Short mmCIF file of C-alpha atoms in Angstrom, two decimals:
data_model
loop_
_atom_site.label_atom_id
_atom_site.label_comp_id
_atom_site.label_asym_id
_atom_site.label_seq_id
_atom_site.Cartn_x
_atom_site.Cartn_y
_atom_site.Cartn_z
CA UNK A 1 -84.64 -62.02 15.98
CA UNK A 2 -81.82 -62.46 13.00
CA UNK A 3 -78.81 -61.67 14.20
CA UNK A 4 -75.99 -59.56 12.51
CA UNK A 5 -72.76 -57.74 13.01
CA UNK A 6 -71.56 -54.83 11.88
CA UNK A 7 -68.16 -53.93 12.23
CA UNK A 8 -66.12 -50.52 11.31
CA UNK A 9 -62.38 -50.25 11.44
CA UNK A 10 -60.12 -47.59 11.18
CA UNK A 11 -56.18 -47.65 10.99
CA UNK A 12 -54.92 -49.34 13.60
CA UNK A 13 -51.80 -47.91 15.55
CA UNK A 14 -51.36 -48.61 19.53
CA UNK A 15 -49.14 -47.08 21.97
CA UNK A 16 -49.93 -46.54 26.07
CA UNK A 17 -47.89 -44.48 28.34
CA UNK A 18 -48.25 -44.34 31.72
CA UNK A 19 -51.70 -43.81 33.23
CA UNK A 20 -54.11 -44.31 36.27
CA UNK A 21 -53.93 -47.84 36.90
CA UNK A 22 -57.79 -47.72 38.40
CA UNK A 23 -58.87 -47.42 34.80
CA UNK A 24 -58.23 -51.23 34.39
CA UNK A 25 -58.81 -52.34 37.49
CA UNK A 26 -62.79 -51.05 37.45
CA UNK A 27 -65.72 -52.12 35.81
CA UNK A 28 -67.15 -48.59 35.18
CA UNK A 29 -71.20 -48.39 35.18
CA UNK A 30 -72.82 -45.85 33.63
CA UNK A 31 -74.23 -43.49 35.56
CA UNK A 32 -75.08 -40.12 33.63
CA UNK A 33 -73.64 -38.19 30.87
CA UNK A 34 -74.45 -34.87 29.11
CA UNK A 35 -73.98 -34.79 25.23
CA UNK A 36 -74.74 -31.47 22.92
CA UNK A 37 -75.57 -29.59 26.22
CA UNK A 38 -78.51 -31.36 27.20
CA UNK A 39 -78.13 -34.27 30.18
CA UNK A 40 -79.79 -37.95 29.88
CA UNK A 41 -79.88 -40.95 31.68
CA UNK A 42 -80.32 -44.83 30.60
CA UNK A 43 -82.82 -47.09 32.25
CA UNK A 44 -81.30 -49.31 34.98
CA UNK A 45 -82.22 -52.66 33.24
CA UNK A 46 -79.29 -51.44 30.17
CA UNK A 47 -76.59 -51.74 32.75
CA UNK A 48 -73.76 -49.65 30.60
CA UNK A 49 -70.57 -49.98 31.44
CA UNK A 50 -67.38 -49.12 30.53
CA UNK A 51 -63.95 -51.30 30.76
CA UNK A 52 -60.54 -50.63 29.68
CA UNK A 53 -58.21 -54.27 29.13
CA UNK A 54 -55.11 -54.48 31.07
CA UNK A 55 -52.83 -53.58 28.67
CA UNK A 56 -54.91 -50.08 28.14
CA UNK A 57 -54.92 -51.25 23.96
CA UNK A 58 -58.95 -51.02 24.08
CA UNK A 59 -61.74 -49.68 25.84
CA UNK A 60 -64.94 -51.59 25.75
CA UNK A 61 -68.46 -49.53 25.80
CA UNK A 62 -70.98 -52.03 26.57
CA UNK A 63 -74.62 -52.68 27.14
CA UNK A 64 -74.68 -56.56 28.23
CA UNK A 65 -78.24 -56.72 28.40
CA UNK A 66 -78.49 -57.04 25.17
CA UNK A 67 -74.89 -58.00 24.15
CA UNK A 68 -73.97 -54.68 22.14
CA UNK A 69 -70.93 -53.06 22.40
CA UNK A 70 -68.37 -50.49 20.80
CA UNK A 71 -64.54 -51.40 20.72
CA UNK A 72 -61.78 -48.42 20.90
CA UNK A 73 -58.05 -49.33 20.27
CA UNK A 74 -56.38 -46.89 22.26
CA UNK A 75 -53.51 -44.93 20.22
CA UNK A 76 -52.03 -43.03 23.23
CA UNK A 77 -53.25 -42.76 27.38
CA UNK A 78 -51.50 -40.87 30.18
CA UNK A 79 -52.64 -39.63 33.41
CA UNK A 80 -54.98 -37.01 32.27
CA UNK A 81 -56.54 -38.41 28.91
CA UNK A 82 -56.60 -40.88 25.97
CA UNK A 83 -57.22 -40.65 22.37
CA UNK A 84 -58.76 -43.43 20.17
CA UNK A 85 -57.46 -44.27 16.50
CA UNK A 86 -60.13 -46.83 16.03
CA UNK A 87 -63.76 -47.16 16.87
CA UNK A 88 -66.25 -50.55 15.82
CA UNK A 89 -70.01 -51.27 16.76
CA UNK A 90 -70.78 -54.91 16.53
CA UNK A 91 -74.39 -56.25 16.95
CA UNK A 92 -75.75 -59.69 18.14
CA UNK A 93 -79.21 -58.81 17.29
CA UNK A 94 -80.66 -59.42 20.42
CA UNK A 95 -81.15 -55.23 20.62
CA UNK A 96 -84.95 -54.12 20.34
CA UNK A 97 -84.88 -50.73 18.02
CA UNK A 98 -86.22 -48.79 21.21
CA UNK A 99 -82.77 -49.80 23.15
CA UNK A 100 -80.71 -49.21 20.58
CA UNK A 101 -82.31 -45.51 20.16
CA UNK A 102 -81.91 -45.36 24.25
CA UNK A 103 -77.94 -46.06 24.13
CA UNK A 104 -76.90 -44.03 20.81
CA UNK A 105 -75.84 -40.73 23.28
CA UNK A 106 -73.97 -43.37 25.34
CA UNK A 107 -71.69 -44.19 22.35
CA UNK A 108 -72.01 -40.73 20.85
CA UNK A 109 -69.71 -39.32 23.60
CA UNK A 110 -66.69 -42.02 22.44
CA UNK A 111 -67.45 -41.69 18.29
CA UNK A 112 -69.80 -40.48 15.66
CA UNK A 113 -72.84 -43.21 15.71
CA UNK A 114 -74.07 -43.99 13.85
CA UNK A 115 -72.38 -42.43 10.70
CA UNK A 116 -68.47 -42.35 10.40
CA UNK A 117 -67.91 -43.54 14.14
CA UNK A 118 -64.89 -41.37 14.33
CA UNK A 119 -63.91 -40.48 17.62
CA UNK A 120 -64.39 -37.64 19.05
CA UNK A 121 -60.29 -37.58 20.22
CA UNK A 122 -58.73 -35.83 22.67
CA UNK A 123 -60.59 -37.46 25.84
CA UNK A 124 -59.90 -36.05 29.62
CA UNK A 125 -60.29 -38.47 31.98
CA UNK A 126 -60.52 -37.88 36.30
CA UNK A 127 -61.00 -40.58 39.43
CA UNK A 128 -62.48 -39.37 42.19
CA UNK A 129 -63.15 -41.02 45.75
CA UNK A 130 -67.17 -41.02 46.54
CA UNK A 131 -67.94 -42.23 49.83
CA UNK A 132 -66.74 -46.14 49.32
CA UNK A 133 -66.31 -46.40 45.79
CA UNK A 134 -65.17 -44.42 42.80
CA UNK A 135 -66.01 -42.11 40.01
CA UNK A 136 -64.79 -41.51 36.89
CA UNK A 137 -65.70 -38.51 34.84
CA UNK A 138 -64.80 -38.85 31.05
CA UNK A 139 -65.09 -35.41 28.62
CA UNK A 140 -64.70 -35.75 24.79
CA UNK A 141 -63.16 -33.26 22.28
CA UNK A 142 -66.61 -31.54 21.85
CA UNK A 143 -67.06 -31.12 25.73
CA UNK A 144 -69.58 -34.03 26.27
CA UNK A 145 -69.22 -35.75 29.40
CA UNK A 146 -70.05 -39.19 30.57
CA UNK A 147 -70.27 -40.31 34.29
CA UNK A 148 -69.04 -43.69 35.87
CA UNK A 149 -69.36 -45.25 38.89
CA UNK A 150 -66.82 -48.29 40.39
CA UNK A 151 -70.30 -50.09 41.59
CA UNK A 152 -73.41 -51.06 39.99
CA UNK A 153 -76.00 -48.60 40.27
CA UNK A 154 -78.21 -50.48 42.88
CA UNK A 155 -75.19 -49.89 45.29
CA UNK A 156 -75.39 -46.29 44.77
CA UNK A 157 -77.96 -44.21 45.94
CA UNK A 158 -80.82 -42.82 44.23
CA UNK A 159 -80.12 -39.34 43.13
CA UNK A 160 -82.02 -36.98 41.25
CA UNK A 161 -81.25 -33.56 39.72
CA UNK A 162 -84.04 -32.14 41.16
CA UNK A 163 -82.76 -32.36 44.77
CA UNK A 164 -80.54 -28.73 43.77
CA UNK A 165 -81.88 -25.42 42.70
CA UNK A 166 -79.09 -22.92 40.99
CA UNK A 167 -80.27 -19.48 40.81
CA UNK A 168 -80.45 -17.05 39.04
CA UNK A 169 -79.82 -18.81 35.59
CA UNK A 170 -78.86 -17.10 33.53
CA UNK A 171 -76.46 -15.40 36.06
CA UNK A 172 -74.08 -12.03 36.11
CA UNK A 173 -72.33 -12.51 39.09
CA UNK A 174 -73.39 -14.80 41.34
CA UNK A 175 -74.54 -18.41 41.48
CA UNK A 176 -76.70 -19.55 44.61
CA UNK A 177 -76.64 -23.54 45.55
CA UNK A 178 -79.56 -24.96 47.44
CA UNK A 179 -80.59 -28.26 48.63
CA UNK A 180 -83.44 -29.51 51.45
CA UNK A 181 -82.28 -33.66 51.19
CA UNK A 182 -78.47 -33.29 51.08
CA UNK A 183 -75.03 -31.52 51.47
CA UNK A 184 -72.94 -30.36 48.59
CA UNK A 185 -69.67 -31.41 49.25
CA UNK A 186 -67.62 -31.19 45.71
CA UNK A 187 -68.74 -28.11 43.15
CA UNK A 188 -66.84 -28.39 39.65
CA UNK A 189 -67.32 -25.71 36.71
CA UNK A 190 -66.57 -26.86 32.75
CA UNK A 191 -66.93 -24.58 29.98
CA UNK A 192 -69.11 -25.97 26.88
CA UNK A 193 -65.62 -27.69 25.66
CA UNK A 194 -65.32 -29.68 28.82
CA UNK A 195 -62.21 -27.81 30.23
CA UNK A 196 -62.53 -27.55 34.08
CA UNK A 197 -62.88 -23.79 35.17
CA UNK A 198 -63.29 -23.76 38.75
CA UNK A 199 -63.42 -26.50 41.40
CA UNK A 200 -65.06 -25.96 44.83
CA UNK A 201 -64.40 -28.48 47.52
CA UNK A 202 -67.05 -28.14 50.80
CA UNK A 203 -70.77 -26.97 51.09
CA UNK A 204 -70.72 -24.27 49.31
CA UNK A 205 -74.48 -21.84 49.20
CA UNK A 206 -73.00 -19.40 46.54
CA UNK A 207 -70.30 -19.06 43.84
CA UNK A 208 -68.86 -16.15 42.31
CA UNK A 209 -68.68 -16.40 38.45
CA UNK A 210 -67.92 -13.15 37.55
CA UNK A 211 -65.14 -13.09 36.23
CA UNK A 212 -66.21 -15.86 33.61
CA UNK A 213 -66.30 -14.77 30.44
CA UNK A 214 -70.27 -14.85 28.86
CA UNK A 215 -71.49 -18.64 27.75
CA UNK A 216 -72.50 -21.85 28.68
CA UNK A 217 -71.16 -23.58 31.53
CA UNK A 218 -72.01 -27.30 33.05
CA UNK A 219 -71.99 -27.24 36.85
CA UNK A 220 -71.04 -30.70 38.22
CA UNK A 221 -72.40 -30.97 41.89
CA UNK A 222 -71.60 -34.25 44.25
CA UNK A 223 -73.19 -34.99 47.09
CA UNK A 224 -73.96 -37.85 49.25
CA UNK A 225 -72.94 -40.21 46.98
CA UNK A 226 -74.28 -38.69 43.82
CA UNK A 227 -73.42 -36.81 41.01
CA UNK A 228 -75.84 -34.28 38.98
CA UNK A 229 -74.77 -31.92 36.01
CA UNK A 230 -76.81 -28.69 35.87
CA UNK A 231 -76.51 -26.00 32.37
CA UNK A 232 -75.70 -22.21 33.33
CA UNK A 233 -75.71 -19.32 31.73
CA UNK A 234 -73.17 -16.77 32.55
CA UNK A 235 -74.51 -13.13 31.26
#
């Protein structure tokens, strides 16, 4: 297959301030996002990750299966978030058209691919402690969310969405959690911009929302080692 690289730059201007120090010292692997509203997945065999360098001057999103990746130099980074002043996608050609299709929503949470690849600044960023390892849950400007995990996805357990039911949806007053396989033990609420609402910590069977204002919301349920987003509609 010919090969070929395509790189776009942006003005370059790097500062870092102080921030979580487990950003660096991870290799983050992909393990779900949701991007315009709507939740996806990648096949296992694309391994995505995600790696900040030491320094915190650029974060790497990359797909080493097939050697693609998408450079961000970092302009600032604190405990809470980051913002990017410059985004590239370089290609080695070694990318079938079906996997590159498969990974644009992976780098469409960091930048606009594949037009302008301007970020989509100000990024939230939050570590959590999941059984043995650790997850970090990135948010863009536009409220899309991306998923990590500290360990490659065969060390994690297989988790599907289906394993919850959240009812009624769309919802008044009221949201009611069940599971058969598993136990809830972390419940987090966004609004459609990605700002954290409300934040449940135990097993939770029902949640009172009514005093959320009418819209879209992304529920953000852990259990057992997994993470699942789920879209609710507050009436």
């Amino acid at each position: 297959m010919k090969k070929y690289i395509i790189i776009l730059l942006f003005l370059f201007i790097g500062t870092a301030n102080a921030q979580d120090p487990a950003l660096a010292e991870n290799i983050w692997y992909f393990d779900n996002g949701v991007l315009d509203g709507e939740a996806f997945t990648l096949p296992g065999y694309l391994m995505a990750q995600l790696e900040f360098l030491p320094d915190y001057s650029n974060l790497g999103v990359k797909h080493p299966h097939c050697e693609e990746s998408m450079a961000g130099t970092i302009d600032s980074i604190d405990m809470a978030g980051f913002s990017l002043v410059e985004a590239s996608v370089i290609l080695i050609g070694t990318c079938d058209p079906g996997e590159v299709e498969l990974m644009e929503p992976h780098y469409r949470i960091y930048a606009d691919y594949p037009n302008t690849i301007t970020p989509f600044n100000p990024f939230t960023y939050n570590i959590e402690t999941v059984d043995d390892y650790q997850q970090l849950t990135i948010t863009n400007g536009n409220g899309d969310v991306a998923v990590y995990n500290s360990v490659p996805p065969l060390a994690v357990p297989a988790f599907s969405e289906n394993i919850f039911a959240i009812y009624p949806n769309p919802t008044q007053d009221v949201l009611h959690i069940t599971s058969k396989t598993t136990t809830v033990s972390h419940v987090s609420i966004y609004d459609i911009q990605g700002k954290l609402i409300q934040t449940i910590v135990g097993n939770p069977k029902e949640i009172d929302v009514s005093l959320l204002k009418n819209g879209l919301y992304l529920v953000k349920l852990q259990a057992d080692g997994g993470t699942v987003f789920k879209k609710v509609v507050k009436e």
